[in-house]
mmCIF file of C-alpha atoms (C1' of nucleotides) in Angstrom:
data_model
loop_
_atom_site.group_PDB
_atom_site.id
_atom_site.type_symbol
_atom_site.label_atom_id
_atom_site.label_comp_id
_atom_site.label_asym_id
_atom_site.label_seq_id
_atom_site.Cartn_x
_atom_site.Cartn_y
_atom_site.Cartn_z
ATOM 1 C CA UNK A 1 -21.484 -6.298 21.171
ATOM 2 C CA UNK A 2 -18.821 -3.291 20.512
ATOM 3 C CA UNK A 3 -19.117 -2.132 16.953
ATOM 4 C CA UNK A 4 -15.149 -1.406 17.702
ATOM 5 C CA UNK A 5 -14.093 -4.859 18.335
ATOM 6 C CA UNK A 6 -15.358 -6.024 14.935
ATOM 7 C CA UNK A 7 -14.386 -2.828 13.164
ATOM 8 C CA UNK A 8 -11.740 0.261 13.882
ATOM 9 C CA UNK A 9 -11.967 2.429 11.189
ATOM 10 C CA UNK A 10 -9.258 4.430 11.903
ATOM 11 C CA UNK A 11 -6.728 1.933 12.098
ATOM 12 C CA UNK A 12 -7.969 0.598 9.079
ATOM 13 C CA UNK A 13 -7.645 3.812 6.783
ATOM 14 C CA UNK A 14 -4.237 4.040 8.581
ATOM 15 C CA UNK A 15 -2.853 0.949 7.959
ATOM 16 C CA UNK A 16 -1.553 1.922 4.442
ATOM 17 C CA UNK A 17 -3.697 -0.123 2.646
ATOM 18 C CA UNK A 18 -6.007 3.139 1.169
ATOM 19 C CA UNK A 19 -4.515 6.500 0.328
ATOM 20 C CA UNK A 20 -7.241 8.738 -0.520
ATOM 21 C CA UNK A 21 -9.261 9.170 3.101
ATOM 22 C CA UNK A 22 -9.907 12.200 5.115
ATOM 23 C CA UNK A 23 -10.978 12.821 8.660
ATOM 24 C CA UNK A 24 -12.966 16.113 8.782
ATOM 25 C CA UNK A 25 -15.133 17.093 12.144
ATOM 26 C CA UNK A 26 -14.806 13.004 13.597
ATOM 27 C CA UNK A 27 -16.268 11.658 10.198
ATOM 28 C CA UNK A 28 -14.116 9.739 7.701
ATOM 29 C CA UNK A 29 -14.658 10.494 4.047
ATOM 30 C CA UNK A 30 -13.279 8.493 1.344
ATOM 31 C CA UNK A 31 -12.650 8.665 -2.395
ATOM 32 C CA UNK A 32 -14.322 4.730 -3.884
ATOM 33 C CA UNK A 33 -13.806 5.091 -7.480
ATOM 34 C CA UNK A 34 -16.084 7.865 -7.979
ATOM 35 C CA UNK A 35 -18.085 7.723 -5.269
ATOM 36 C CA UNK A 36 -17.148 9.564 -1.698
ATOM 37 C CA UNK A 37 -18.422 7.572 1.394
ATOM 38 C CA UNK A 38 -18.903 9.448 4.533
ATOM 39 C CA UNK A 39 -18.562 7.141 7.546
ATOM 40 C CA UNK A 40 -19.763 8.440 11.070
ATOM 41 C CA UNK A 41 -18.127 6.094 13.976
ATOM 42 C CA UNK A 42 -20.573 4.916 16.435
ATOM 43 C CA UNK A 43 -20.482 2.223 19.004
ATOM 44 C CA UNK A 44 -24.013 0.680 17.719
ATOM 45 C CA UNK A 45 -23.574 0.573 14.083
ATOM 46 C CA UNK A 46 -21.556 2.050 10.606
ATOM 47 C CA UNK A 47 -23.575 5.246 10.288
ATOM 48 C CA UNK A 48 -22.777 6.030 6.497
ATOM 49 C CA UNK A 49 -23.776 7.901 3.146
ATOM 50 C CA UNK A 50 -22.072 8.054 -0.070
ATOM 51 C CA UNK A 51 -22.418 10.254 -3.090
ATOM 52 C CA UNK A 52 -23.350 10.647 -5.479
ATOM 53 C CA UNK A 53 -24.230 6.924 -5.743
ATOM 54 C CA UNK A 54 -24.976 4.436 -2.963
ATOM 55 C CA UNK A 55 -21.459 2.695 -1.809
ATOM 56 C CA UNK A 56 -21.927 -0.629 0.383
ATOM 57 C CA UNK A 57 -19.746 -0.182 3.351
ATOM 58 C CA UNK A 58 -20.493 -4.027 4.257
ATOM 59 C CA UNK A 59 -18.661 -4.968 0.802
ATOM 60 C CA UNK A 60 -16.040 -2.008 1.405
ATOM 61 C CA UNK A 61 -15.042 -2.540 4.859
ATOM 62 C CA UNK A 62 -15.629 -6.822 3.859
ATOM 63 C CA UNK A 63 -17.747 -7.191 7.250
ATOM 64 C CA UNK A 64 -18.736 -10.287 5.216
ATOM 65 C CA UNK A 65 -15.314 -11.809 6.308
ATOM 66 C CA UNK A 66 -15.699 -13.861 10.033
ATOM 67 C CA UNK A 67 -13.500 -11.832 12.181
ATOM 68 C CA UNK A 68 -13.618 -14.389 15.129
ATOM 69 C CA UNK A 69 -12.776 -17.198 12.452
ATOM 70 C CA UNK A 70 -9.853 -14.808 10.684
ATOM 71 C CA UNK A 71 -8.558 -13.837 13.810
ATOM 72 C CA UNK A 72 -7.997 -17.301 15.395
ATOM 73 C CA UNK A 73 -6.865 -18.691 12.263
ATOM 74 C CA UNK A 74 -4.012 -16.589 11.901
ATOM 75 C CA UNK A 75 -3.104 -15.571 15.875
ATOM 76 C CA UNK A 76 -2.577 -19.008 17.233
ATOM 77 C CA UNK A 77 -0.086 -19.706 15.146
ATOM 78 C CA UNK A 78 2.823 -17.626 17.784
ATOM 79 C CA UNK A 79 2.986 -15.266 20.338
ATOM 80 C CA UNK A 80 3.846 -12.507 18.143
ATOM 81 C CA UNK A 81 1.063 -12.295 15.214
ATOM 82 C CA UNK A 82 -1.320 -13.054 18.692
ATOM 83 C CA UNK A 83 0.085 -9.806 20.340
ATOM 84 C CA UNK A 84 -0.990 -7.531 17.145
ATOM 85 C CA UNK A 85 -4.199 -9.135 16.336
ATOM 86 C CA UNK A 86 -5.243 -7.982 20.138
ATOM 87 C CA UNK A 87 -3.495 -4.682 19.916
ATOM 88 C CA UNK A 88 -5.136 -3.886 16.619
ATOM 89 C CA UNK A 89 -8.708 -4.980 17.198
ATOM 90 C CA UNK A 90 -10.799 -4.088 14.491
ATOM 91 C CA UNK A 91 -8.361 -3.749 11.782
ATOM 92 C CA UNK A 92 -10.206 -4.781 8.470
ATOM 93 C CA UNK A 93 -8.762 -5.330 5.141
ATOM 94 C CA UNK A 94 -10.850 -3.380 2.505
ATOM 95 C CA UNK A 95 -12.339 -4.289 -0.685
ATOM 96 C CA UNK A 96 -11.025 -1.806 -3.042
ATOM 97 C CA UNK A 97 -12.203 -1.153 -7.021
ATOM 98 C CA UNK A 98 -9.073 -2.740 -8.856
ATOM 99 C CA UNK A 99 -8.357 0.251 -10.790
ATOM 100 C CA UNK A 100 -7.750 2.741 -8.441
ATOM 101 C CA UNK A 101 -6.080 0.041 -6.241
ATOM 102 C CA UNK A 102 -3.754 -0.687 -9.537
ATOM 103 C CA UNK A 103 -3.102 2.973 -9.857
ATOM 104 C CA UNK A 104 -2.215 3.492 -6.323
ATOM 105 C CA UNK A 105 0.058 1.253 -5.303
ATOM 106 C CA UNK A 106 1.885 1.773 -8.947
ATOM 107 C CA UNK A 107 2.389 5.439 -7.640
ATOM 108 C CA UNK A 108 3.433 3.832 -4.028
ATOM 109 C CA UNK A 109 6.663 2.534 -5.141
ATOM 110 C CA UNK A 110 9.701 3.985 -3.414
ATOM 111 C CA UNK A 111 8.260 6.971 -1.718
ATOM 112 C CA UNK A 112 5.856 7.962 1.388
ATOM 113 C CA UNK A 113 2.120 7.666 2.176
ATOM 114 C CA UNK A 114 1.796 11.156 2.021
ATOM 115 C CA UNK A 115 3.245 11.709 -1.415
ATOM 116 C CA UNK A 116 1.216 9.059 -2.621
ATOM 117 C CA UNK A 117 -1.876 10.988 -1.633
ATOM 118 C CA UNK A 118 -0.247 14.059 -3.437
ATOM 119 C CA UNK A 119 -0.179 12.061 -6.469
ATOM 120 C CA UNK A 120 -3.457 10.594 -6.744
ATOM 121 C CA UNK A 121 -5.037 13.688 -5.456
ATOM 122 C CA UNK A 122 -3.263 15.068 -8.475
ATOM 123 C CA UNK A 123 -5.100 12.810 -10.724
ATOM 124 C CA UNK A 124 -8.863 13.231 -8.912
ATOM 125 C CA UNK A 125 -8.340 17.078 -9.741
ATOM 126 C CA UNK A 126 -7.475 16.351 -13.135
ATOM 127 C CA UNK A 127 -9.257 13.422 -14.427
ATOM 128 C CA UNK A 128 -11.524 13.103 -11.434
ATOM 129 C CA UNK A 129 -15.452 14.345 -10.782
ATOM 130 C CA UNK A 130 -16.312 17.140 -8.239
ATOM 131 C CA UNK A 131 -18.256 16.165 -5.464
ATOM 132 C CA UNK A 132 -19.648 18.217 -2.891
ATOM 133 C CA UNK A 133 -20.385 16.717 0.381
ATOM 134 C CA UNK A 134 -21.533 18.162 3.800
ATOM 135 C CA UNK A 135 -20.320 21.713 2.521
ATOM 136 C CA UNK A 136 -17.223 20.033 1.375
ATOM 137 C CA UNK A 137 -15.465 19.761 -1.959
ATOM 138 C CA UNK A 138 -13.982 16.223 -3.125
ATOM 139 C CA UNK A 139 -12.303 15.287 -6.452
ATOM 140 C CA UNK A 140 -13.636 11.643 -7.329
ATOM 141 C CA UNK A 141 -10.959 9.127 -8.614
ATOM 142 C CA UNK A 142 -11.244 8.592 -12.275
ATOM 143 C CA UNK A 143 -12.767 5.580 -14.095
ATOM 144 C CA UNK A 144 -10.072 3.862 -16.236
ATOM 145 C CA UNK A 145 -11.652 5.604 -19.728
ATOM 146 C CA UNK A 146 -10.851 8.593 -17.715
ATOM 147 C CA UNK A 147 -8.156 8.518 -17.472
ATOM 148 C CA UNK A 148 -7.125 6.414 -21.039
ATOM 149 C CA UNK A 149 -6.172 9.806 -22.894
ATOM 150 C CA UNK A 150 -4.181 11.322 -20.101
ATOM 151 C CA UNK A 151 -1.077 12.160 -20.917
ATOM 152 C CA UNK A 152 3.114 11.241 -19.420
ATOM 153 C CA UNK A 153 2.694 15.084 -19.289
ATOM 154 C CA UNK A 154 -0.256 15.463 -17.854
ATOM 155 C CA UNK A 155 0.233 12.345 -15.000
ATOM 156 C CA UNK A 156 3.697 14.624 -14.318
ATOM 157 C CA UNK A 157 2.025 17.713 -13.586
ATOM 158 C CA UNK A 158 0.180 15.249 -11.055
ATOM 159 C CA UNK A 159 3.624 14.980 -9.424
ATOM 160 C CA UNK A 160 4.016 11.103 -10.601
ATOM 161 C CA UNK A 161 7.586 11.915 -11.462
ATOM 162 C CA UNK A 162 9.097 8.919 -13.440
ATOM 163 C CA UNK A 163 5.779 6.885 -12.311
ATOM 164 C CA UNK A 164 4.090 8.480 -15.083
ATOM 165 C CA UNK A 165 4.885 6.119 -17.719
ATOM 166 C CA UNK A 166 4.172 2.742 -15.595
ATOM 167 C CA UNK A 167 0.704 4.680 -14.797
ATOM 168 C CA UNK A 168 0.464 5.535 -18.507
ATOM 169 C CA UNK A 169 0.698 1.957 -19.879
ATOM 170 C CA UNK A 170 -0.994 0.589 -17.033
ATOM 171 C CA UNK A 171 -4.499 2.485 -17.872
ATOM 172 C CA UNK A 172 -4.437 0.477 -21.474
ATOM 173 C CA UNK A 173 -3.546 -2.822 -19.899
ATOM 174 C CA UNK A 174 -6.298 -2.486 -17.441
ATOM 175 C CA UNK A 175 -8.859 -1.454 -20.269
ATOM 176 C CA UNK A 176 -7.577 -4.289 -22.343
ATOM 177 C CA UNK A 177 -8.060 -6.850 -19.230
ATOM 178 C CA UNK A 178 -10.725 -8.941 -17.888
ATOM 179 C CA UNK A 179 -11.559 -8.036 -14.645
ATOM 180 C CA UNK A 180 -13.985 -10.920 -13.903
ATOM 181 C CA UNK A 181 -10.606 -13.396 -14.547
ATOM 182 C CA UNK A 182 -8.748 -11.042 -12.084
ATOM 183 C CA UNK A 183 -11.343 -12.241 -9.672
ATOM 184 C CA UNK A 184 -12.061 -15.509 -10.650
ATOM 185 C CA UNK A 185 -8.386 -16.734 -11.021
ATOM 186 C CA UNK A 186 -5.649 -18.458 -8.837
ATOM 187 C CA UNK A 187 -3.531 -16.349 -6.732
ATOM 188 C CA UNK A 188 -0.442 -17.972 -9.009
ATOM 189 C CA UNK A 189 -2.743 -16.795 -12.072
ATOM 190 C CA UNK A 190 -3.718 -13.558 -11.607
ATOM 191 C CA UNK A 191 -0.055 -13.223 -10.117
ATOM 192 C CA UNK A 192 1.104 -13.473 -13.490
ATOM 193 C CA UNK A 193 -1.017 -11.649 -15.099
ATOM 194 C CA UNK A 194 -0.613 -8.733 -13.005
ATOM 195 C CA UNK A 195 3.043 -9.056 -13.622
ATOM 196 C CA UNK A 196 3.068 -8.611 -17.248
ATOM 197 C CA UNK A 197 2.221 -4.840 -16.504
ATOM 198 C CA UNK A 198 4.924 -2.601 -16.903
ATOM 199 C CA UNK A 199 5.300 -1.149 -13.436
ATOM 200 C CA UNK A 200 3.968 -3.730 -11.479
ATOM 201 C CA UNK A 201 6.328 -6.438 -9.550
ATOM 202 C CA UNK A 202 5.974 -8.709 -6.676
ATOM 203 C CA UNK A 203 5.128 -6.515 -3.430
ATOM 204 C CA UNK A 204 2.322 -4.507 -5.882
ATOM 205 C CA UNK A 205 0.882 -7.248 -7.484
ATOM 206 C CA UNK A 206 0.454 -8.569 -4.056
ATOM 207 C CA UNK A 207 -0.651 -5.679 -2.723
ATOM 208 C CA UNK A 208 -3.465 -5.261 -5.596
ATOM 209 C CA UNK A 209 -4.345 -8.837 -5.026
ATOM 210 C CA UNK A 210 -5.215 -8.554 -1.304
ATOM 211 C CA UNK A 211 -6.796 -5.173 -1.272
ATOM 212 C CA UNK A 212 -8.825 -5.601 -4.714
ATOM 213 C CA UNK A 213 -9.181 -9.380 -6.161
ATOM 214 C CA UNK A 214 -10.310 -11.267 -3.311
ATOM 215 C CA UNK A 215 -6.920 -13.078 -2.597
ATOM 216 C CA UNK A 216 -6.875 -13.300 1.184
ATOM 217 C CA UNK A 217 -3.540 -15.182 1.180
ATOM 218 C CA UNK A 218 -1.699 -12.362 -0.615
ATOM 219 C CA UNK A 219 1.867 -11.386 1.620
ATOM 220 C CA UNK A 220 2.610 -8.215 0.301
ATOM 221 C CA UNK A 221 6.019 -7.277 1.357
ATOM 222 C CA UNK A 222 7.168 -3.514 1.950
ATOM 223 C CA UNK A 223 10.284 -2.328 4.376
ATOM 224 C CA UNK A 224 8.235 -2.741 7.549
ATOM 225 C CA UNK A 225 7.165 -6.254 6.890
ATOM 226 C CA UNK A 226 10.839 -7.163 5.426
ATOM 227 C CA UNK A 227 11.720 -6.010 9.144
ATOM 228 C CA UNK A 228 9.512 -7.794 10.876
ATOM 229 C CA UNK A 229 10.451 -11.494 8.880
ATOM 230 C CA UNK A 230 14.227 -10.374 9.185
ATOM 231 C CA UNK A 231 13.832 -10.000 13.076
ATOM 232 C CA UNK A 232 11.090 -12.765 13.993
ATOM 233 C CA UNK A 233 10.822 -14.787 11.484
ATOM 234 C CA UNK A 234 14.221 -15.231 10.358
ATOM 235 C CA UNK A 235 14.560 -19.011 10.798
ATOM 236 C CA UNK A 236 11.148 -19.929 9.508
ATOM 237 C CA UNK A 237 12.219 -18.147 5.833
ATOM 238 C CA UNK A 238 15.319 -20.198 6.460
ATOM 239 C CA UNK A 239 17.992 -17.462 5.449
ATOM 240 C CA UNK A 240 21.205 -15.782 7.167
ATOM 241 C CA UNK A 241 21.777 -12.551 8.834
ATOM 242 C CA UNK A 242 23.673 -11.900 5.295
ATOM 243 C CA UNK A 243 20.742 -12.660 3.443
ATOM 244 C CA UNK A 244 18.446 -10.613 5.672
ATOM 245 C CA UNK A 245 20.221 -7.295 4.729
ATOM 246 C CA UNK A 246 18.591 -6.822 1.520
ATOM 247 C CA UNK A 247 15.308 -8.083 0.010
ATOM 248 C CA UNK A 248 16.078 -9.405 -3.323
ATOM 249 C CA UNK A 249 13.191 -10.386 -6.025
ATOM 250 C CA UNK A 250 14.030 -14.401 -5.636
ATOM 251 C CA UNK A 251 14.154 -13.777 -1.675
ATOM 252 C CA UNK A 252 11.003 -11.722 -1.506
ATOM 253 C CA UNK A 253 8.969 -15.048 -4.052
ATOM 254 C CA UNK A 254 10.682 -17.389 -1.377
ATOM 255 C CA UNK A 255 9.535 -15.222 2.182
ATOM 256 C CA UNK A 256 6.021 -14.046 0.908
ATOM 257 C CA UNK A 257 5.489 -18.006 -0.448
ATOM 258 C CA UNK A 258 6.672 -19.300 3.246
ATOM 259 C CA UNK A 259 4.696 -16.850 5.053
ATOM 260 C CA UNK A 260 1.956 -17.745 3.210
ATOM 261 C CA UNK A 261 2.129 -21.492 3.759
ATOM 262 C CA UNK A 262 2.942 -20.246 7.847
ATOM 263 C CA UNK A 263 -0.214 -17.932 7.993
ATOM 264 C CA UNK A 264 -2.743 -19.884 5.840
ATOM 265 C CA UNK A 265 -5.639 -18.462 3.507
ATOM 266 C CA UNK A 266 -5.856 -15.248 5.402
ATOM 267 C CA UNK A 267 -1.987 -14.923 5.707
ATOM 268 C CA UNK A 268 -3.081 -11.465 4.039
ATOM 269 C CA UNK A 269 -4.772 -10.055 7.222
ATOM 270 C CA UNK A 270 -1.474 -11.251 8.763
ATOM 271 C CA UNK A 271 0.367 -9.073 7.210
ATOM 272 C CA UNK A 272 -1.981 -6.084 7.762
ATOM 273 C CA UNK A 273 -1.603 -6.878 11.326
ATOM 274 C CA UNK A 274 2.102 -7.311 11.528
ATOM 275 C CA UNK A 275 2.444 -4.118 9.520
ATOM 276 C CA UNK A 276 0.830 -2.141 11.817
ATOM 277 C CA UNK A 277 2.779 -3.722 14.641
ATOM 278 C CA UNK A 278 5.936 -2.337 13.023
ATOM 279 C CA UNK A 279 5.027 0.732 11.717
ATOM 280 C CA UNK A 280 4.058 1.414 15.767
ATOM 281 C CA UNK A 281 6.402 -0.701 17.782
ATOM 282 C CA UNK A 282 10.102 -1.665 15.389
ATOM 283 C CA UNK A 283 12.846 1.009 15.391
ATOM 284 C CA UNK A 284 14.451 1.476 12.018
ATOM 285 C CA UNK A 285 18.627 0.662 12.492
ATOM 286 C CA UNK A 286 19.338 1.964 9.597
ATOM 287 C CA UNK A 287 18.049 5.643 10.231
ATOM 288 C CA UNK A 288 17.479 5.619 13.887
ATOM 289 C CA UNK A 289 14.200 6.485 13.626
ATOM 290 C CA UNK A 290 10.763 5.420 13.977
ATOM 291 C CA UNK A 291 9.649 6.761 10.455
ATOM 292 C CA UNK A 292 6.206 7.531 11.147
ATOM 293 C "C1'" DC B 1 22.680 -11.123 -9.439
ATOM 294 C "C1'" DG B 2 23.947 -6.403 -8.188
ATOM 295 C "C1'" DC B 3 23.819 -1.743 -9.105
ATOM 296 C "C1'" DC B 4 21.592 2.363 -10.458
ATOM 297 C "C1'" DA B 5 18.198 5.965 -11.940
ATOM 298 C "C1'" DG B 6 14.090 8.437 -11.193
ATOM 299 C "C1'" DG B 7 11.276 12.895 -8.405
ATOM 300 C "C1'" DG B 8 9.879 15.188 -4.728
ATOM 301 C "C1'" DG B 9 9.191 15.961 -0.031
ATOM 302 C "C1'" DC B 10 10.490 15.061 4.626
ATOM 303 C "C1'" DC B 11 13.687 14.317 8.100
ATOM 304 C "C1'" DG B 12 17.876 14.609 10.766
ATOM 305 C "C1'" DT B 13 22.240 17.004 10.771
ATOM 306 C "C1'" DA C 1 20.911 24.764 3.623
ATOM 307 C "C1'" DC C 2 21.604 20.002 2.594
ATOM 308 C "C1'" DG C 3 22.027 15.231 1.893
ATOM 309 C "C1'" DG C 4 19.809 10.739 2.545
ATOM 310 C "C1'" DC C 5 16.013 8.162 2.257
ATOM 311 C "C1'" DC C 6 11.454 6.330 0.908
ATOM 312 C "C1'" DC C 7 5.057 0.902 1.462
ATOM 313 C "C1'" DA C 8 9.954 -1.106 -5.620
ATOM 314 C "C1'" DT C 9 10.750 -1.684 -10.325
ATOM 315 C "C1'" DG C 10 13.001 -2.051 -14.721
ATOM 316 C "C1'" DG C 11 17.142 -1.752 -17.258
ATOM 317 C "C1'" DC C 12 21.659 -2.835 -17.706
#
DNA sequence: CGCCAGGGGCCGT
DNA sequence: ACGGCCCATGGC
C-alpha cells in the first residue's frame, strides 16, 4: 500500500487549513501548540520527531479517520466532489489544539494566507518558546496563559492590525471556557458558544469546529467555496443568480446547513476537497485572476 | 438588511 | 507609484 494514497502531506499543509508549516531540505516542520513536529515523507511510513515533547502525528494528521469509508461517503454523491477527492488523494483534515486554531483563523479574516502567517509568527516571537531543531530556530505558539497579559499594543506590533482586539478578548474567553464541552457538544452547541466570542462568526466558528473540536460535518465557507456553491451547486442551495452575488450571514446559515445535509457527517472533508479544487482549477470573474 | 471600516501586503495597471 | 482586494466580522 502507498503511504501517499492514504496521506499527502503537502496538500494537506496547503490546503489552508494550518498556517504555521515550513518546508526546509524536503522535511515539513510545524508549529503544534508548543511543540514543532518534523515530518520526513516516505512511501513506507510517517517518519517523524517532535520537540521538545512527543507530538502524535496519528492524532495530528487523524489517520484514525477511514479514508476509504470518508472518501466514498462523500464522492458518490456527484461527479464533481468525485473528481477532487481523486485529484487530491491524500488530503487529510488535521486535528489542531483549539487555541491556536481559535487564534488563527480570528487573524484569517479578510486577508491572505501569507499575512496570516506574518501575524501568528508575530505572536510565536513574542509570546512563543524557542525551539531549536535540526540546526534550525522555531518560535513555538503560545499557550493561552501566554498569551492572557498580552497587550492590543503588543498583538499590533504582531501586525494584527484591527484583529488585535477580537484576539485580545478572545484569549479570556478561551481561558474562561470548557474545552472538554467544546468537544463533547453538538455541532448546533458548540456553534453557539463559539459565537458569543467577539470576533468569531459563522465561516470561523466553522472553521474552528472542523479543524479543532471533532465536528466532521462543519462547512466552513470562505470566497473559494462561496464560488464553487454559486457555480455548481446553485440549485441545490435553492437561490438566484441575484442571490449568488454576495454571501450574506442568513445565506451563508442556509448554504453551509444544505451542504451539510448534501455531504453528510464528513461534509467537512468535502469542503477541504472542493476548496482545493477551486483554489487550483476556478478563475476568479471578479479580478481575472487565479489568486494563488 | 446593506454598507462600511479596519491594516497591510500583494497584485495588476 | 497606486489603487483594489483579501480564507469575515461587528457596528451602525
Amino acid at each position: 500500500m502507498n503511504l501517499m494514497d492514504v496521506i499527502n502531506i503537502e496538500c494537506t499543509l496547503d490546503s489552508g487549513q494550518v498556517f504555521l508549516w515550513y518546508k526546509r531540505g524536503g522535511s515539513y516542520y510545524i508549529i503544534c501548540s508548543e511543540n514543532v513536529v518534523r515530518i520526513e515523507p516516505s512511501y513506507e511510513q510517517l517518519v517523524h520527531e517532535s520537540k521538545p515533547r512527543y507530538v502524535s502525528v496519528e492524532r495530528l494528521f487523524r489517520l484514525d479517520d477511514d479514508t476509504h469509508v470518508i472518501n466514498h461517503s462523500i464522492g458518490d454523491k456527484d461527479a464533481l466532489i468525485g473528481e477532487a477527492v481523486k485529484r487530491f488523494k491524500g488530503l487529510r483534515i488535521m486535528r489542531q489544539d483549539p487555541f491556536q486554531c481559535l487564534i488563527s483563523f480570528i487573524c484569517a479574516t479578510n486577508t491572505r494566507i501569507v499575512r496570516v502567517r506574518h501575524m501568528l509568527e508575530g505572536i510565536c516571537k513574542r509570546f512563543g518558546n524557542k525551539v531549536e531543531f535540526d540546526g534550525l530556530t522555531f518560535h513555538t505558539f503560545p499557550s493561552p496563559k501566554a498569551l492572557q497579559d498580552a497587550s492590543i499594543n503588543d498583538l499590533v506590533d504582531c501586525g494584527l492590525g484591527y484583529r488585535a482586539r477580537f484576539v485580545k478578548y478572545a484569549v479570556h474567553s478561551y481561558l474562561d471556557m470548557d474545552v472538554k464541552s467544546l468537544l463533547d457538544g453538538s455541532y448546533d452547541e458548540v456553534r453557539d458558544i463559539l459565537l458569543s466570542i467577539d470576533g468569531v462568526g459563522n465561516k470561523v466558528a466553522d472553521c474552528i469546529m472542523l479543524f479543532s473540536l471533532e465536528k466532521l460535518e462543519a462547512f466552513p465557507i470562505d470566497v473559494w467555496i462561496w464560488r464553487v456553491i454559486a457555480k455548481y451547486y446553485r440549485h441545490l442551495v435553492g437561490m438566484d443568480m441575484d442571490e449568488a452575488r454576495k454571501l450574506s450571514p442568513n445565506m451563508y446559515r442556509r448554504a453551509s446547513s444544505i451542504m451539510r445535509g448534501y455531504f453528510g457527517r464528513y461534509a467537512g472533508y468535502a469542503q477541504q476537497y472542493l476548496y482545493c479544487y477551486a483554489r487550483a482549477y476556478m478563475y476568479d470573474d471578479d479580478t481575472n485572476t487565479y489568486n494563488k
